[in-house]
Tab-separated table of C-alpha atoms and ligand atoms in Angstrom:
chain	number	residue	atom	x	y	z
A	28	UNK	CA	5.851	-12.221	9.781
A	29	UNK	CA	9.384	-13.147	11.276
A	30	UNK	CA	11.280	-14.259	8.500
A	31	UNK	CA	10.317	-11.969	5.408
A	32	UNK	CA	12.756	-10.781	2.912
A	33	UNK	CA	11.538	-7.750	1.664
A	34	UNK	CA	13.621	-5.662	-0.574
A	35	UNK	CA	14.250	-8.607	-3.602
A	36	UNK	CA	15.678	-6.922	-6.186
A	37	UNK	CA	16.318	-8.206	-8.896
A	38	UNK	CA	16.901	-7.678	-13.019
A	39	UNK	CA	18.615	-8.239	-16.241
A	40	UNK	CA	19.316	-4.482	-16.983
A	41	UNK	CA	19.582	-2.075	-13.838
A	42	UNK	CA	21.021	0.574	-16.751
A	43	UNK	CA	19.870	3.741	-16.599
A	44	UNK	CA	16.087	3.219	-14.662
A	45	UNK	CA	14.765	6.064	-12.635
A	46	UNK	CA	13.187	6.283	-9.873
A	47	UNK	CA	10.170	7.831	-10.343
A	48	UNK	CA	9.688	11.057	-8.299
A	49	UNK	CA	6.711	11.931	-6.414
A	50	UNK	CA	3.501	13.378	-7.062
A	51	UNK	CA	4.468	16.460	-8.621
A	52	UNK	CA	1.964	18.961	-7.864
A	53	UNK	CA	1.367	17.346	-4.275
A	54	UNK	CA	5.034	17.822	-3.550
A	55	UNK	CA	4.793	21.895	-4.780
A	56	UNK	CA	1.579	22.736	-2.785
A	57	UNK	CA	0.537	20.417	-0.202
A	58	UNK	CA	3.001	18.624	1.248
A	59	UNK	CA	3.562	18.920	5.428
A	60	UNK	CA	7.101	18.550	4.743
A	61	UNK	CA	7.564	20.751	2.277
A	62	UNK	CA	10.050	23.141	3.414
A	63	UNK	CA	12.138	20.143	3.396
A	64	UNK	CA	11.447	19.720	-0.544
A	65	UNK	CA	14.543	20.684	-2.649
A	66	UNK	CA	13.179	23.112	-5.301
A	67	UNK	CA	13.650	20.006	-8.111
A	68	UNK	CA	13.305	17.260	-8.132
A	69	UNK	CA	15.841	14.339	-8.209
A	70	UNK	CA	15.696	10.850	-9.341
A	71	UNK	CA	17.871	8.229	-9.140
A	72	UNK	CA	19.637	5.498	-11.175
A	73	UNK	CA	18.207	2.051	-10.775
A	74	UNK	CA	22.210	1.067	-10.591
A	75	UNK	CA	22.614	3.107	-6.941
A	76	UNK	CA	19.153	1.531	-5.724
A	77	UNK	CA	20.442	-1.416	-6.078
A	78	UNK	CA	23.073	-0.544	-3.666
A	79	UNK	CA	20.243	-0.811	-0.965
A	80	UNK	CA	18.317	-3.442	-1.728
A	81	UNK	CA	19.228	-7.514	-1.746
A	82	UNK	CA	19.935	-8.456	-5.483
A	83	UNK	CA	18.828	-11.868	-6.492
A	84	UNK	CA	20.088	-14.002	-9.228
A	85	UNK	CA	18.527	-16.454	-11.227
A	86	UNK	CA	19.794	-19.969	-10.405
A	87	UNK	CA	18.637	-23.040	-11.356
A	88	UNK	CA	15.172	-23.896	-11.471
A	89	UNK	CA	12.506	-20.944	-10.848
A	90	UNK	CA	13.346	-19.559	-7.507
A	91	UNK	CA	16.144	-17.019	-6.641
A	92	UNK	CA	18.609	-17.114	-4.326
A	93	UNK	CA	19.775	-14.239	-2.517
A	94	UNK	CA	23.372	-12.629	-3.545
A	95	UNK	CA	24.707	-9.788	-1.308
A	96	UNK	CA	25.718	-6.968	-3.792
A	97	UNK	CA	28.931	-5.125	-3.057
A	98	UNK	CA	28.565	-1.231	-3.756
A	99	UNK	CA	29.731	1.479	-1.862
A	100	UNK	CA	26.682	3.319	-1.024
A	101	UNK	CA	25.073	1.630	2.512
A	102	UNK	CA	21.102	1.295	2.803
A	103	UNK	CA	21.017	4.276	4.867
A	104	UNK	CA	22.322	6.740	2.680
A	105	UNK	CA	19.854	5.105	-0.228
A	106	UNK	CA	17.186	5.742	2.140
A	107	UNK	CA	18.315	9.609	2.696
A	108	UNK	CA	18.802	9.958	-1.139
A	109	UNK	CA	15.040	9.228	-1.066
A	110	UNK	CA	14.317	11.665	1.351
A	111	UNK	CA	15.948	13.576	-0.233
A	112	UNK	CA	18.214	14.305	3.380
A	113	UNK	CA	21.879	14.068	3.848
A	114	UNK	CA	21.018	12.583	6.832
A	115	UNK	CA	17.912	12.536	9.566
A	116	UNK	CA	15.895	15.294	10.699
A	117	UNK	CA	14.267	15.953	13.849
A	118	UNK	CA	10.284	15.062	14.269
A	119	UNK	CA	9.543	18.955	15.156
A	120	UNK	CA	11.698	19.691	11.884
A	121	UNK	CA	9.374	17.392	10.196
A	122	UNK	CA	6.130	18.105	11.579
A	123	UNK	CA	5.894	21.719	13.151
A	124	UNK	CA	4.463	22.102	16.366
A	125	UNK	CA	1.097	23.520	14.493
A	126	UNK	CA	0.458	20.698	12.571
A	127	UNK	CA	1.503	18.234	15.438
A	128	UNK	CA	-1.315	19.504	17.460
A	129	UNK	CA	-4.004	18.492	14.773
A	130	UNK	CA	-2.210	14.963	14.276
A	131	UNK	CA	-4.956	12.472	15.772
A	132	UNK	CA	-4.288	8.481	15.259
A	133	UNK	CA	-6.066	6.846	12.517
A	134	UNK	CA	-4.513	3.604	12.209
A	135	UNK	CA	-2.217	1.264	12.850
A	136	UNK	CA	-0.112	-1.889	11.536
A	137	UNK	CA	2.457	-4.532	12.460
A	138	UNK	CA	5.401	-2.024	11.566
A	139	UNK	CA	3.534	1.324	11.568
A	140	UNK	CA	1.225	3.790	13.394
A	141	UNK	CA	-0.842	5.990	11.236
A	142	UNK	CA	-1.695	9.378	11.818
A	143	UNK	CA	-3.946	12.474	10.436
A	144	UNK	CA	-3.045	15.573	10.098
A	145	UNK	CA	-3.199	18.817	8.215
A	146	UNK	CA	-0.942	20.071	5.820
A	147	UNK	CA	0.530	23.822	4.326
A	148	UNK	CA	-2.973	24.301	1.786
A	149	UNK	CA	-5.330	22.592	4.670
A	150	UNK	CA	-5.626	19.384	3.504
A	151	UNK	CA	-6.054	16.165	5.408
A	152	UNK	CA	-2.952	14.193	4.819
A	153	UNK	CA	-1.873	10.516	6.388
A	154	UNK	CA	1.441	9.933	7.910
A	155	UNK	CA	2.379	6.312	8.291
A	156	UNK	CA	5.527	6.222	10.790
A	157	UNK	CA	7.821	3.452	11.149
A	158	UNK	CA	10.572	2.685	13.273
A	159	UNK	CA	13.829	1.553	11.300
A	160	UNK	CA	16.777	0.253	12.017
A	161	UNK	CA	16.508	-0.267	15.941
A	162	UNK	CA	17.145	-3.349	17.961
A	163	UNK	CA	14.423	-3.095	19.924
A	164	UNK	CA	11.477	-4.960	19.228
A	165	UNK	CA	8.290	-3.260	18.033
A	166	UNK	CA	5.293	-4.973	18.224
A	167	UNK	CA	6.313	-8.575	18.964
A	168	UNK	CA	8.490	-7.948	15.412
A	169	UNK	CA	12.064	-6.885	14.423
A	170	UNK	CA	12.142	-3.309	13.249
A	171	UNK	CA	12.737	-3.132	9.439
A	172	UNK	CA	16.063	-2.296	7.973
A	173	UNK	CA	16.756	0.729	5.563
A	174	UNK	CA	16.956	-2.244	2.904
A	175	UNK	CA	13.643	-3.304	4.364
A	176	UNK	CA	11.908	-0.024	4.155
A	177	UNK	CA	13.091	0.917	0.124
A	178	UNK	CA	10.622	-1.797	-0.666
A	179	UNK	CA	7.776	-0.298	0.501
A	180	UNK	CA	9.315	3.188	-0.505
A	181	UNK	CA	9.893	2.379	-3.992
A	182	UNK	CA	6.268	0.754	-4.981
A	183	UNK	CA	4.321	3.835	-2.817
A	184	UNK	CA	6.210	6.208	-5.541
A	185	UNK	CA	5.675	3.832	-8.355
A	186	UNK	CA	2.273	3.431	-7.711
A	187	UNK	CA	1.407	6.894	-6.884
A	188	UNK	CA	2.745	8.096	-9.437
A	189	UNK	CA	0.473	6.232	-12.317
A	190	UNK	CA	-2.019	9.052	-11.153
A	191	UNK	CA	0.309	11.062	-13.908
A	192	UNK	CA	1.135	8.512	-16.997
A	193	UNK	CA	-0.728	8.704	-20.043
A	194	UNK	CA	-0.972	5.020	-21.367
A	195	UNK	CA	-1.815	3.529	-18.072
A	196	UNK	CA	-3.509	6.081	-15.650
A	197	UNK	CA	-5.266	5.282	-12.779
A	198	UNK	CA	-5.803	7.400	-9.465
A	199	UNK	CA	-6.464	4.097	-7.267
A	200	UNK	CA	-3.087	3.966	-5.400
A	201	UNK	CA	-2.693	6.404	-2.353
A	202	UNK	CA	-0.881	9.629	-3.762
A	203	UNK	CA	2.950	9.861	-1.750
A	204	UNK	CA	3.092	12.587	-0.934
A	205	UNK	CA	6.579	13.182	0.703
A	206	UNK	CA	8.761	11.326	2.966
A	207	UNK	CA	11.222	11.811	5.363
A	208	UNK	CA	13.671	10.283	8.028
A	209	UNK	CA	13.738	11.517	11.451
A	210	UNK	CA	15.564	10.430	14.850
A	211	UNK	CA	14.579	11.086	18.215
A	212	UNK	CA	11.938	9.829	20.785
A	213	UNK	CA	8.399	9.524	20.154
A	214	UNK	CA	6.824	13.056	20.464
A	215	UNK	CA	4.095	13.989	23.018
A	216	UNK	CA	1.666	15.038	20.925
A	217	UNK	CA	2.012	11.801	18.769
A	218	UNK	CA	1.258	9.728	22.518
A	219	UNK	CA	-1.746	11.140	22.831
A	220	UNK	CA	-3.314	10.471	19.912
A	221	UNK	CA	-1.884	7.237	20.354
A	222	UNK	CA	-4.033	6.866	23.690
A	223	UNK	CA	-6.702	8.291	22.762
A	224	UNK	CA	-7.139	5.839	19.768
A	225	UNK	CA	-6.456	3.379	22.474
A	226	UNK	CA	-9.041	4.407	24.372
A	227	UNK	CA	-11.492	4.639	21.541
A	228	UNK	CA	-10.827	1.751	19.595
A	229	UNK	CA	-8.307	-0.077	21.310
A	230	UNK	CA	-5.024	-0.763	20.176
A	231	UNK	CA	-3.402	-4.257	19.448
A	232	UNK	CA	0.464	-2.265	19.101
A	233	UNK	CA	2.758	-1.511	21.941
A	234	UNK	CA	2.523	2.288	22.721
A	235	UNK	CA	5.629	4.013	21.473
A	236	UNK	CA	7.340	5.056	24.477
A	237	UNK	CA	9.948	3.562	24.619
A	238	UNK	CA	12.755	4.425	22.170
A	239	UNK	CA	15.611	6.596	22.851
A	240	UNK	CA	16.801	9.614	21.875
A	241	UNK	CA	18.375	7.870	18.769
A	242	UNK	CA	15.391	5.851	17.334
A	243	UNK	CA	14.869	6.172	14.143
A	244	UNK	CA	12.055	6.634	12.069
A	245	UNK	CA	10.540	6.947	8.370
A	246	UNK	CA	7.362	8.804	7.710
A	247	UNK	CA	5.518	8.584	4.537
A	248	UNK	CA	3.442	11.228	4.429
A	249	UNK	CA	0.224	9.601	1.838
A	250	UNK	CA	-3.016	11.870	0.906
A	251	UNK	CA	-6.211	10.975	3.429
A	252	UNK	CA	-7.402	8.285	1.743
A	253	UNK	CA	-10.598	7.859	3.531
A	254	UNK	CA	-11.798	4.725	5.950
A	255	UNK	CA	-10.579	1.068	5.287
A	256	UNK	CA	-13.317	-1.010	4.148
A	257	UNK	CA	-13.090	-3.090	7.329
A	258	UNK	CA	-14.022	0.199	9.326
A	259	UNK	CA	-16.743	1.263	7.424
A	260	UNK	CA	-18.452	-1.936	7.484
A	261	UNK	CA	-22.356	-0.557	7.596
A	262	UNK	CA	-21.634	2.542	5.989
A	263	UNK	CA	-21.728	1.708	2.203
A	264	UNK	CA	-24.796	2.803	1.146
A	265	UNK	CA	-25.436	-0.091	-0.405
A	266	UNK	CA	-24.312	-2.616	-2.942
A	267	UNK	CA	-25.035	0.126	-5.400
A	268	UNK	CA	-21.886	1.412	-3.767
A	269	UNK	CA	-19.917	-2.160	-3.258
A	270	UNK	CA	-20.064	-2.519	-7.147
A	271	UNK	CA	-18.319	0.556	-7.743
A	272	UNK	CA	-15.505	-0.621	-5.144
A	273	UNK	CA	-15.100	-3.382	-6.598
A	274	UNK	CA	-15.098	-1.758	-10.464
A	275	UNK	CA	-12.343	0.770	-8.564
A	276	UNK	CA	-10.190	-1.550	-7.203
A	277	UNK	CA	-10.542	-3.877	-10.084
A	278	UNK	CA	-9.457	-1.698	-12.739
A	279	UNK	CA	-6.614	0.164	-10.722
A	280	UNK	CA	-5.084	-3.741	-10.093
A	281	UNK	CA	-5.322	-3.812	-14.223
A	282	UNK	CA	-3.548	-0.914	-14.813
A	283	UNK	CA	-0.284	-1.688	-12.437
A	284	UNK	CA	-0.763	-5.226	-14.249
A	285	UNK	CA	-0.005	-3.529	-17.540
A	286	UNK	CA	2.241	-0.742	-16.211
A	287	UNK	CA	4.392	-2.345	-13.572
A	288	UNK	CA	3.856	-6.300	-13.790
A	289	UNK	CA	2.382	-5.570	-10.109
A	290	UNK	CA	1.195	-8.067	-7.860
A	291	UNK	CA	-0.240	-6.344	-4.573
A	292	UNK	CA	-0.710	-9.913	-2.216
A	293	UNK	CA	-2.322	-8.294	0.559
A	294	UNK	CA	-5.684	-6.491	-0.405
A	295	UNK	CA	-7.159	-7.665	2.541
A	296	UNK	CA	-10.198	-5.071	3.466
A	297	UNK	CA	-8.103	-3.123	5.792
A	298	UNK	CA	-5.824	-2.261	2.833
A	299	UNK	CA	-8.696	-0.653	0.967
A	300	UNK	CA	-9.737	2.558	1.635
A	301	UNK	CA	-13.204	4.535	0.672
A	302	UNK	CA	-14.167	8.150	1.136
A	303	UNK	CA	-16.807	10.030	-0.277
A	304	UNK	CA	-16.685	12.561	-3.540
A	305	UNK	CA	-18.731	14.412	-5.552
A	306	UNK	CA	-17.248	13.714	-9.195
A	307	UNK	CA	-19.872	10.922	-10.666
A	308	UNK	CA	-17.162	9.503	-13.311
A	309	UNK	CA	-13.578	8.452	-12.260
A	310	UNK	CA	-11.752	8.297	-15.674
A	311	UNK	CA	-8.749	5.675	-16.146
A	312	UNK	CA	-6.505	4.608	-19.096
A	313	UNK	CA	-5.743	1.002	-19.564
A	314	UNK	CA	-3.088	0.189	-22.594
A	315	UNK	CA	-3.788	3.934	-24.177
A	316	UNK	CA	-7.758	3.461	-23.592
A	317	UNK	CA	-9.362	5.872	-21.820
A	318	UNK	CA	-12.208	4.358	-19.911
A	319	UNK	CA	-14.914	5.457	-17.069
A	320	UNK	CA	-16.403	4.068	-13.908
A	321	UNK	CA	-19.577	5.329	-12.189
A	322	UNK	CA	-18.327	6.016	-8.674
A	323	UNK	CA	-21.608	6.114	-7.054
A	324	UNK	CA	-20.050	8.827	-4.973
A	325	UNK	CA	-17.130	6.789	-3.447
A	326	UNK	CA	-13.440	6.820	-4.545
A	327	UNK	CA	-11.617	4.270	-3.623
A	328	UNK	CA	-7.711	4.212	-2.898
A	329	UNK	CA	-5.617	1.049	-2.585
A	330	UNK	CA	-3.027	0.681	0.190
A	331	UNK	CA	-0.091	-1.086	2.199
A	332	UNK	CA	2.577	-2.792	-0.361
A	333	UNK	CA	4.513	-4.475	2.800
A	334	UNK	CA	4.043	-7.754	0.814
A	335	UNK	CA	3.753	-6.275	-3.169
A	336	UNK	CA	5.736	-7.087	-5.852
A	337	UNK	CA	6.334	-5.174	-9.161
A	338	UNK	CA	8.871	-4.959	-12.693
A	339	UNK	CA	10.738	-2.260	-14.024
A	340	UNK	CA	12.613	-2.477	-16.765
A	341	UNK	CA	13.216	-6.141	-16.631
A	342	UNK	CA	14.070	-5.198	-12.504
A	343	UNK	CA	11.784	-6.933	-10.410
A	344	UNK	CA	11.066	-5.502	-6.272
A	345	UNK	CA	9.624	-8.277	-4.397
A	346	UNK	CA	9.588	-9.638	-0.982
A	347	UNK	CA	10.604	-13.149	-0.296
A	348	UNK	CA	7.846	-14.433	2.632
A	349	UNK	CA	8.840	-18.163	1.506
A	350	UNK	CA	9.641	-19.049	4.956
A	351	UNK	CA	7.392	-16.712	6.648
A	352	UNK	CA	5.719	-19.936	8.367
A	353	UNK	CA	3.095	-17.735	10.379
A	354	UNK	CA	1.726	-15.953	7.652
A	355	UNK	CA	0.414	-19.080	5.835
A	356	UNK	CA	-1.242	-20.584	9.135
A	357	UNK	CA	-3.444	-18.095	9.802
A	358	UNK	CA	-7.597	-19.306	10.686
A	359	UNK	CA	-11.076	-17.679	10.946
A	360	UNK	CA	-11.022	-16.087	7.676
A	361	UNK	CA	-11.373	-16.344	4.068
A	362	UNK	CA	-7.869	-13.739	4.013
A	363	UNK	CA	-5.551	-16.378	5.337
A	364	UNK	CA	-6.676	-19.012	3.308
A	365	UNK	CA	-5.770	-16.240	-0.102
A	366	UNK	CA	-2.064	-16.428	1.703
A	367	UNK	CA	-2.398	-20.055	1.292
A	368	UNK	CA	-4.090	-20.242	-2.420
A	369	UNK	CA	-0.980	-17.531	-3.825
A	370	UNK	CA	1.981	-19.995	-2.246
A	371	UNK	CA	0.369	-22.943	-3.872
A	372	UNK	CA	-0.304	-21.031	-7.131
A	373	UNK	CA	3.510	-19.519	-7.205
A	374	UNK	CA	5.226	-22.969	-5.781
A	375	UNK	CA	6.397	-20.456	-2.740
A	376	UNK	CA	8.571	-18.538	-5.065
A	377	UNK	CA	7.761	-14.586	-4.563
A	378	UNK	CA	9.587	-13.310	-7.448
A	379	UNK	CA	8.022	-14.426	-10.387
A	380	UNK	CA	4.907	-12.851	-11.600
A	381	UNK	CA	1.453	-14.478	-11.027
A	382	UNK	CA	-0.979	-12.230	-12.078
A	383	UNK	CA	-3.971	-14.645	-10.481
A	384	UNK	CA	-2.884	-13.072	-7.330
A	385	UNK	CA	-4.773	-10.292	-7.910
A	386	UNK	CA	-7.566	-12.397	-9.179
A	387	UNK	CA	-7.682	-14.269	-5.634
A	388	UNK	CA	-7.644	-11.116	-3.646
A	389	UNK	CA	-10.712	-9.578	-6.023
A	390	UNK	CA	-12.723	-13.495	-5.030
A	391	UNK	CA	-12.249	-12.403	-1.662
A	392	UNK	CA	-13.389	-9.125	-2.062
A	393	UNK	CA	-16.510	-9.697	-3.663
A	394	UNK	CA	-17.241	-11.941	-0.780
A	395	UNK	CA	-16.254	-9.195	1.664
A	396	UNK	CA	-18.680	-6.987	-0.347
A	397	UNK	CA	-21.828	-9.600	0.008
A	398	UNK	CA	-21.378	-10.056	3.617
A	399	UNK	CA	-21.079	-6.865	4.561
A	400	UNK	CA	-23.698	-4.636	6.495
A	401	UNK	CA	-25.000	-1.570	4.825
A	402	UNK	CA	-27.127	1.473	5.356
A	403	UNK	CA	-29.678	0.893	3.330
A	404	UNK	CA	-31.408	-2.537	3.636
A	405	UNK	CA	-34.537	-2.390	1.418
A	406	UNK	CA	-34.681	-5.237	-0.535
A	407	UNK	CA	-35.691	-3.605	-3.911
A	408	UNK	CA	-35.426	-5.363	-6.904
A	409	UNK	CA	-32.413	-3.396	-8.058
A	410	UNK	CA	-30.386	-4.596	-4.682
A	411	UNK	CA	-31.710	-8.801	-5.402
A	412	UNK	CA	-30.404	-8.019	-9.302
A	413	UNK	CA	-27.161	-6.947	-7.872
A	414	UNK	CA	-26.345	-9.447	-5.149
A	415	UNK	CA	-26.981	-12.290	-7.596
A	416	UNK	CA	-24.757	-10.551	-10.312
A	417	UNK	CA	-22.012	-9.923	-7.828
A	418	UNK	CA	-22.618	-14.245	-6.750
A	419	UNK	CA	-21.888	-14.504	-10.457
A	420	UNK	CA	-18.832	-12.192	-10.649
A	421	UNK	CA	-17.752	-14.056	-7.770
A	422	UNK	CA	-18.599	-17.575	-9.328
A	423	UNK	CA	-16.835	-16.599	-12.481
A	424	UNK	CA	-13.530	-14.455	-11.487
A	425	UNK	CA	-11.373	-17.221	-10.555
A	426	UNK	CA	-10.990	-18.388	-14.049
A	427	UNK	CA	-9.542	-14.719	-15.247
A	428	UNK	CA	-5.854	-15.362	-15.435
A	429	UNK	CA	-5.287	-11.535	-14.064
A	430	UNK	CA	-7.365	-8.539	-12.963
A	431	UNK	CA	-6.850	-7.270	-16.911
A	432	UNK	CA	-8.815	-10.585	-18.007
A	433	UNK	CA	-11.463	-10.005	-15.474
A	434	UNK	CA	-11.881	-6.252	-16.281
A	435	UNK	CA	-12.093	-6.516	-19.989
A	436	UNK	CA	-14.110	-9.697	-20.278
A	437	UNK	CA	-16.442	-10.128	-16.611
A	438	UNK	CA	-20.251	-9.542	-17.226
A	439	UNK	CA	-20.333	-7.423	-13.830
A	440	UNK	CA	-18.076	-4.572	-15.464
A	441	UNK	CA	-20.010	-4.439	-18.930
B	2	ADP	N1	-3.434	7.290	3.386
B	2	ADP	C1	-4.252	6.878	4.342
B	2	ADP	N2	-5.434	7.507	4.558
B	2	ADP	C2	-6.279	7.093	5.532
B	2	ADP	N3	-6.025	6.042	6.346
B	2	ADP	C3	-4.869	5.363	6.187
B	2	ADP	C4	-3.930	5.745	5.174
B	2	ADP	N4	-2.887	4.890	5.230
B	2	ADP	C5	-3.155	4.027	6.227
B	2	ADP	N5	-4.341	4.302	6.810
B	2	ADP	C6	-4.962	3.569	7.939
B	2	ADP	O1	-3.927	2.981	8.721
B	2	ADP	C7	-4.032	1.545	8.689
B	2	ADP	C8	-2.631	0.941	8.669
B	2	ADP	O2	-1.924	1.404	7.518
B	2	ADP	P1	-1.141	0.389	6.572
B	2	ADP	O3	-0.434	1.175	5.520
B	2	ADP	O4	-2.084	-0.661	6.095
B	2	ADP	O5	-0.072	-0.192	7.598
B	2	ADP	P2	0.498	-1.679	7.775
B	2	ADP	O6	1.452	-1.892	6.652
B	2	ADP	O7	1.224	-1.632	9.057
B	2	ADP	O8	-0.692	-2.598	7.748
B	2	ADP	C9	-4.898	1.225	7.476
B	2	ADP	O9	-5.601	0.014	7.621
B	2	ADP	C10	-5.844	2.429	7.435
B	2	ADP	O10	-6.910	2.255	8.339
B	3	MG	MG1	-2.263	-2.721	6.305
């Protein structure tokens, strides 16, 4: 992805907005970071995010064209407002020694390296590090900016934080928990994990051991989420289980339809994660409706905005992968062609809002979730009723206009 523009901002109002904060009660009890938590909370005006991010301005025609925006608060100190920092920490300020011993490796990305760990109450959290701002290459890929990164920092606490609303609630997004920015080389403890996952599983990313002393980096620390889809291939019970997935992530698209005007663009079955709970019901609220999905005893959490565009308040955050050739040449599977299908369906412009997105991603899903393996493979007649309704979601989704469409009116959900 060489020649994204993430960070689009752009609006008609950009009076007034907040930022919404984190989740609350995750940030008072169980964050990692919390000593690093001021005791309340800011938020900030829509007008000094801007400062950060690229504005675009409507011009002729439907696409936008990039306008630099003249303010005098830089990226970087956007970034630290976010983190609530004045300016970066150290990692061992960040993550103390204790909990760096537990961290093991869980995943990675292009831009990222994922990590477990526990936090202050004992609970498994994620921390998805990221070098910013650095000239060397990471990856085969430029490191992202501070603009860069408030993308993805703005739609994790958007999106997290429709866990709390009240006319559209849903618990589908990965909670943020905190973040922070830190400078330094990569720590010890972090390497080994690192090779040990290598070892493992095997690692496509350059090991991290090369940056300096002034390397910086961002870590969002998420709630553990579970395993990504693609890992747990086999381990679905069965399609008992891949219905309620695909209720899950169906409904929790609706909601950030009808909340945030949210496309996500990459919900490709590594950005999906599953784990396993006890509650029978997960309960969300679409336009003031509360409704209620059997979970079969998975939850499932959606993940990775890199590419994700949403609306607030007339503001729109979206990132501009028009002439991101690579991305839309991609082969060997039904994900690249979706990359294809949402630049034909949007004429290549990334800002507008094109709801079918979602729709395309949820086709490909369903496929994912009748080709996959899973534990148990007797052929009952309650598995044949449910492949060939899931054949018929699948035959029928395309011509929803948006994941609301699908939810309220597909046979599969009734
Ligand atoms: N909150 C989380 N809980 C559990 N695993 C996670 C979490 N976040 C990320 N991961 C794992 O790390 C991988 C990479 O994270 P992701 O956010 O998708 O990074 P990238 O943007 O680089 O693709 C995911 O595919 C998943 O396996
Ligand atoms: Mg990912």
């Amino acid at each position: 992805m060489q020649e994204s523009t993430c960070g689009w901002l752009q609006g008609t109002s950009g009076i007034g907005l907040a930022v919404t904060p984190l989740r609350m009660e995750q940030m008072n009890l169980s964050s990692i970071l919390t000593n690093f938590t001021p005791d309340t909370l800011t938020t900030h005006s829509w007008g000094r995010l801007k400062a950060a991010l690229s504005l675009h301005k409507k011009t002729t025609g439907m696409c936008l064209q990039q306008a630099s925006y003249d303010e005098d608060i830089s990226d970087a100190e956007k970034v630290y407002q976010e983190c609530q920092q004045s300016g970066p920490l150290s990692f061992s300020d960040c993550i103390p020694p204790a909990r760096m011993k537990h961290c093991s490796k869980i995943g990675e990305g292009t831009f990222g390296e994922v990590f477990s760990t526990i936090n202050a109450s004992n609970e498994t959290v994620a921390l998805k590090i990221i070098p910013v701002e650095g000239s060397q290459q990471v990856n085969g890929e430029q490191q992202k900016t501070f603009g860069e990164i408030l993308h993805e920092i703005i739609i994790s606490k958007e999106l997290s934080c429709l866990n709390m609303k009240e006319i559209n609630k849903t618990d589908g997004f990965i909670g943020l928990n905190n973040l922070h920015c830190v400078r330094g080389h990569y720590p010890e403890a972090l390497l080994k994990a690192w090779d040990k996952f290598d070892r493992q599983k095997g690692s496509e990313n350059d090991r991290p051991d090369f940056f300096d002393d002034e390397q910086l980096f961002l870590i969002l620390e998420f709630e553990f989420g579970g395993s990504d889809l693609e890992n747990i291939n086999g381990k679905l019970s069965s399609l008992v289980q891949a219905k309620s997935v695909l209720h899950q992530v169906t409904a929790a698209l609706a909601v950030a339809e009808q909340a945030l005007c949210f496309e996500h663009r990459d919900l490709h079955w590594g950005n999906i994660l599953v784990k396993n709970i006890k509650h029978k019901h997960n309960e969300f609220i679409l336009n003031g409706t509360v409704h209620s999905i059997e979970t079969r005893g998975v939850h499932v959490n959606i993940i990775d905005y890199s590419l994700s565009r949403l609306e607030i308040d007339g503001l729109t955050v979206s990132c501009d992968i028009s002439n991101d050739e690579e991305l839309f040449m991609g082969q060997g599977d039904y994900q690249f062609e979706i990359y294809r299908l949402m630049k034909k369906e949007n004429n290549n412009c990334w800002s507008t809002y094109n709801p079918h997105s979602n729709v395309l991603w949820l086709h490909y899903l369903a496929e994912k979730l009748l080709s996959m393996n899973y534990k148990n493979k007797a052929q009952t007649n309650q598995q044949r009723t449910l492949k060939s309704a899931l054949k018929s979601f699948q035959a029928e989704i395309l011509s929803y206009p948006s994941a609301t469409e699908a939810l309220r009116n597909g046979r599969f959900f009734q």
